[in-house]
Coordinates of C-alpha atoms in Angstrom, one line a residue:
M424 CA -0.1 0.0 0.0
L425 CA 1.2 3.2 -1.1
K426 CA 1.9 5.6 2.0
I427 CA 0.7 9.2 1.4
D428 CA 1.6 12.0 4.0
P429 CA -1.4 14.0 5.2
V430 CA 0.4 17.2 4.8
S431 CA 2.2 16.5 1.5
P432 CA 0.1 14.5 -1.0
I433 CA 3.0 13.4 -3.2
A434 CA 4.1 9.8 -2.5
P435 CA 7.2 9.5 -0.2
R436 CA 8.9 7.1 -2.6
L437 CA 8.9 9.5 -5.3
V438 CA 10.0 12.4 -3.2
S439 CA 13.2 10.2 -2.4
S440 CA 13.8 9.2 -5.8
L441 CA 13.7 12.9 -7.2
Y442 CA 15.7 13.9 -4.1
T443 CA 18.5 11.4 -4.9
E444 CA 18.4 12.3 -8.6
A445 CA 19.0 15.8 -7.7
L446 CA 21.8 15.0 -5.3
V447 CA 23.7 13.2 -8.0
M448 CA 23.0 15.9 -10.4
M449 CA 24.4 18.7 -8.3
D450 CA 27.5 16.6 -7.8
E451 CA 27.6 15.9 -11.5
S452 CA 27.2 19.9 -12.3
R453 CA 29.8 20.9 -9.7
S454 CA 32.3 18.4 -11.0
Y455 CA 31.8 19.6 -14.6
F456 CA 31.5 23.7 -14.1
E457 CA 34.3 23.6 -11.5
A458 CA 36.9 21.1 -12.3
D459 CA 36.4 19.0 -15.4
T460 CA 36.1 22.1 -18.0
L461 CA 39.2 24.2 -17.3
A462 CA 40.8 23.3 -20.6
E463 CA 37.3 23.7 -22.6
R464 CA 36.9 27.0 -20.7
D465 CA 40.1 28.4 -21.9
T466 CA 39.0 27.8 -25.5
L467 CA 35.7 29.8 -25.2
G468 CA 35.5 33.5 -26.3
P469 CA 34.6 35.7 -23.9
V470 CA 31.0 36.1 -24.4
A471 CA 30.8 32.1 -24.2
R472 CA 32.8 32.2 -21.0
V473 CA 30.2 34.5 -19.6
A474 CA 27.3 32.7 -20.6
F475 CA 29.2 29.5 -19.1
A476 CA 29.2 31.3 -15.8
C477 CA 25.8 32.5 -16.0
E478 CA 24.5 28.8 -16.7
S479 CA 26.7 27.4 -13.9
L480 CA 25.3 29.7 -11.4
R481 CA 21.5 29.0 -12.7
V482 CA 22.3 25.1 -12.6
T483 CA 23.0 25.5 -9.4
T484 CA 20.3 28.0 -7.9
R485 CA 17.8 25.7 -10.0
L486 CA 19.0 22.5 -8.1
M487 CA 19.4 24.1 -4.6
H488 CA 16.0 25.1 -4.7
I489 CA 14.8 21.8 -5.9
V490 CA 16.7 20.0 -3.0
A491 CA 15.4 22.5 -0.6
W492 CA 11.6 22.0 -1.7
L493 CA 12.5 18.0 -1.8
M494 CA 14.0 18.0 1.5
A495 CA 11.0 19.9 3.3
R496 CA 8.6 16.9 2.1
R497 CA 11.3 14.2 3.4
M498 CA 11.2 15.6 6.8
P499 CA 8.2 14.3 8.3
E500 CA 8.6 10.9 7.3
Q501 CA 12.2 11.0 8.5
G502 CA 11.0 12.1 11.7
L503 CA 12.9 15.4 11.7
A504 CA 10.0 17.5 12.2
R505 CA 6.5 16.8 13.2
L506 CA 3.4 17.1 11.0
N507 CA 2.1 20.1 12.2
D508 CA 5.4 22.0 11.7
A509 CA 6.3 20.3 8.6
G510 CA 3.4 22.4 6.9
A511 CA 5.1 25.7 7.7
L512 CA 8.5 24.0 5.9
M513 CA 6.7 23.5 2.6
S514 CA 6.6 26.9 1.0
P515 CA 6.0 26.8 -2.7
L516 CA 9.0 25.9 -5.3
P517 CA 10.5 29.4 -6.4
V518 CA 10.0 30.6 -9.9
I519 CA 13.2 30.2 -12.0
A520 CA 13.2 31.4 -15.3
P521 CA 14.7 28.7 -17.9
S522 CA 18.1 29.1 -19.5
E523 CA 18.0 30.9 -22.9
D524 CA 18.5 29.0 -25.8
A525 CA 21.2 31.3 -27.2
H526 CA 23.2 31.1 -23.9
L527 CA 23.2 27.3 -24.4
A528 CA 24.4 27.3 -27.7
L529 CA 27.7 28.7 -26.6
L530 CA 28.1 26.1 -24.3
P531 CA 30.0 22.8 -25.0
P532 CA 27.5 20.0 -25.6
I533 CA 28.1 18.5 -22.4
G534 CA 27.5 21.9 -20.6
Q535 CA 24.1 22.0 -22.5
Q536 CA 23.3 18.4 -21.8
I537 CA 23.5 19.2 -17.9
V538 CA 21.6 22.5 -18.2
R539 CA 19.0 20.7 -19.9
A540 CA 18.6 18.0 -17.3
S541 CA 18.5 20.7 -14.5
M542 CA 15.7 22.3 -16.5
D543 CA 13.8 19.1 -17.0
L544 CA 14.0 18.2 -13.1
Y545 CA 12.7 21.6 -12.2
E546 CA 9.8 21.4 -14.3
R547 CA 8.8 17.9 -13.1
V548 CA 9.4 19.6 -9.4
R549 CA 7.4 22.4 -10.6
R550 CA 4.4 20.1 -11.8
L551 CA 4.7 18.3 -8.5
D552 CA 4.6 21.4 -6.7
D553 CA 1.3 22.8 -8.6
E554 CA -0.3 19.6 -8.1
A555 CA 0.4 19.9 -4.3
Q556 CA -0.5 23.5 -4.2
D557 CA -4.0 22.4 -6.1
D558 CA -4.7 19.5 -4.0
A559 CA -3.6 21.5 -0.5
L560 CA -5.6 19.1 1.6
P561 CA -7.0 19.4 5.3
L562 CA -5.4 16.7 7.5
T563 CA -8.1 14.5 6.7
R564 CA -8.1 13.3 2.9
T565 CA -11.0 13.4 0.4
S566 CA -11.3 10.4 -2.3
P567 CA -9.3 10.7 -5.0
A568 CA -12.3 11.0 -7.3
R569 CA -13.7 13.6 -5.2
S570 CA -10.4 15.5 -5.4
L571 CA -10.3 15.0 -9.0
M572 CA -14.0 16.3 -9.3
Q573 CA -12.9 19.6 -7.6
R574 CA -10.2 20.3 -9.8
L575 CA -12.2 19.9 -12.8
Q576 CA -14.6 22.1 -11.6
R577 CA -12.1 24.7 -11.0
V578 CA -10.6 24.5 -14.5
Y579 CA -14.1 24.3 -16.1

């Protein structure tokens, strides 16, 4: 049986999986943007170097917000916060502008891949956050069918 947290309607297994994915992506991006690309960066022109630095910061910011959002949803299950306190920690995922295609085109292929992967992860977590905000439920959970009907009524 799938355990649903009454504060966060997102399945703990999904949160844990996304959290692991975000941590791995953080490590890969840190390694790429900090150490692995010294020789590559030296071959870039001035505009491309600025784009490289900007995208490095965007990826880091994007991933840090994702990890913080996921950590807040993991805390109650891991006994690090009481359910009543956890609700206050669960603020919405901040809006982060996607990277511009013109900047991405200036990056080496691996850099482009890392930036796009971070944007993809951000969009997946943002959709979960949107659903969680739409489904903000009291501590007594309604049926999934009733929840779907309520969401359809709000949209149409």
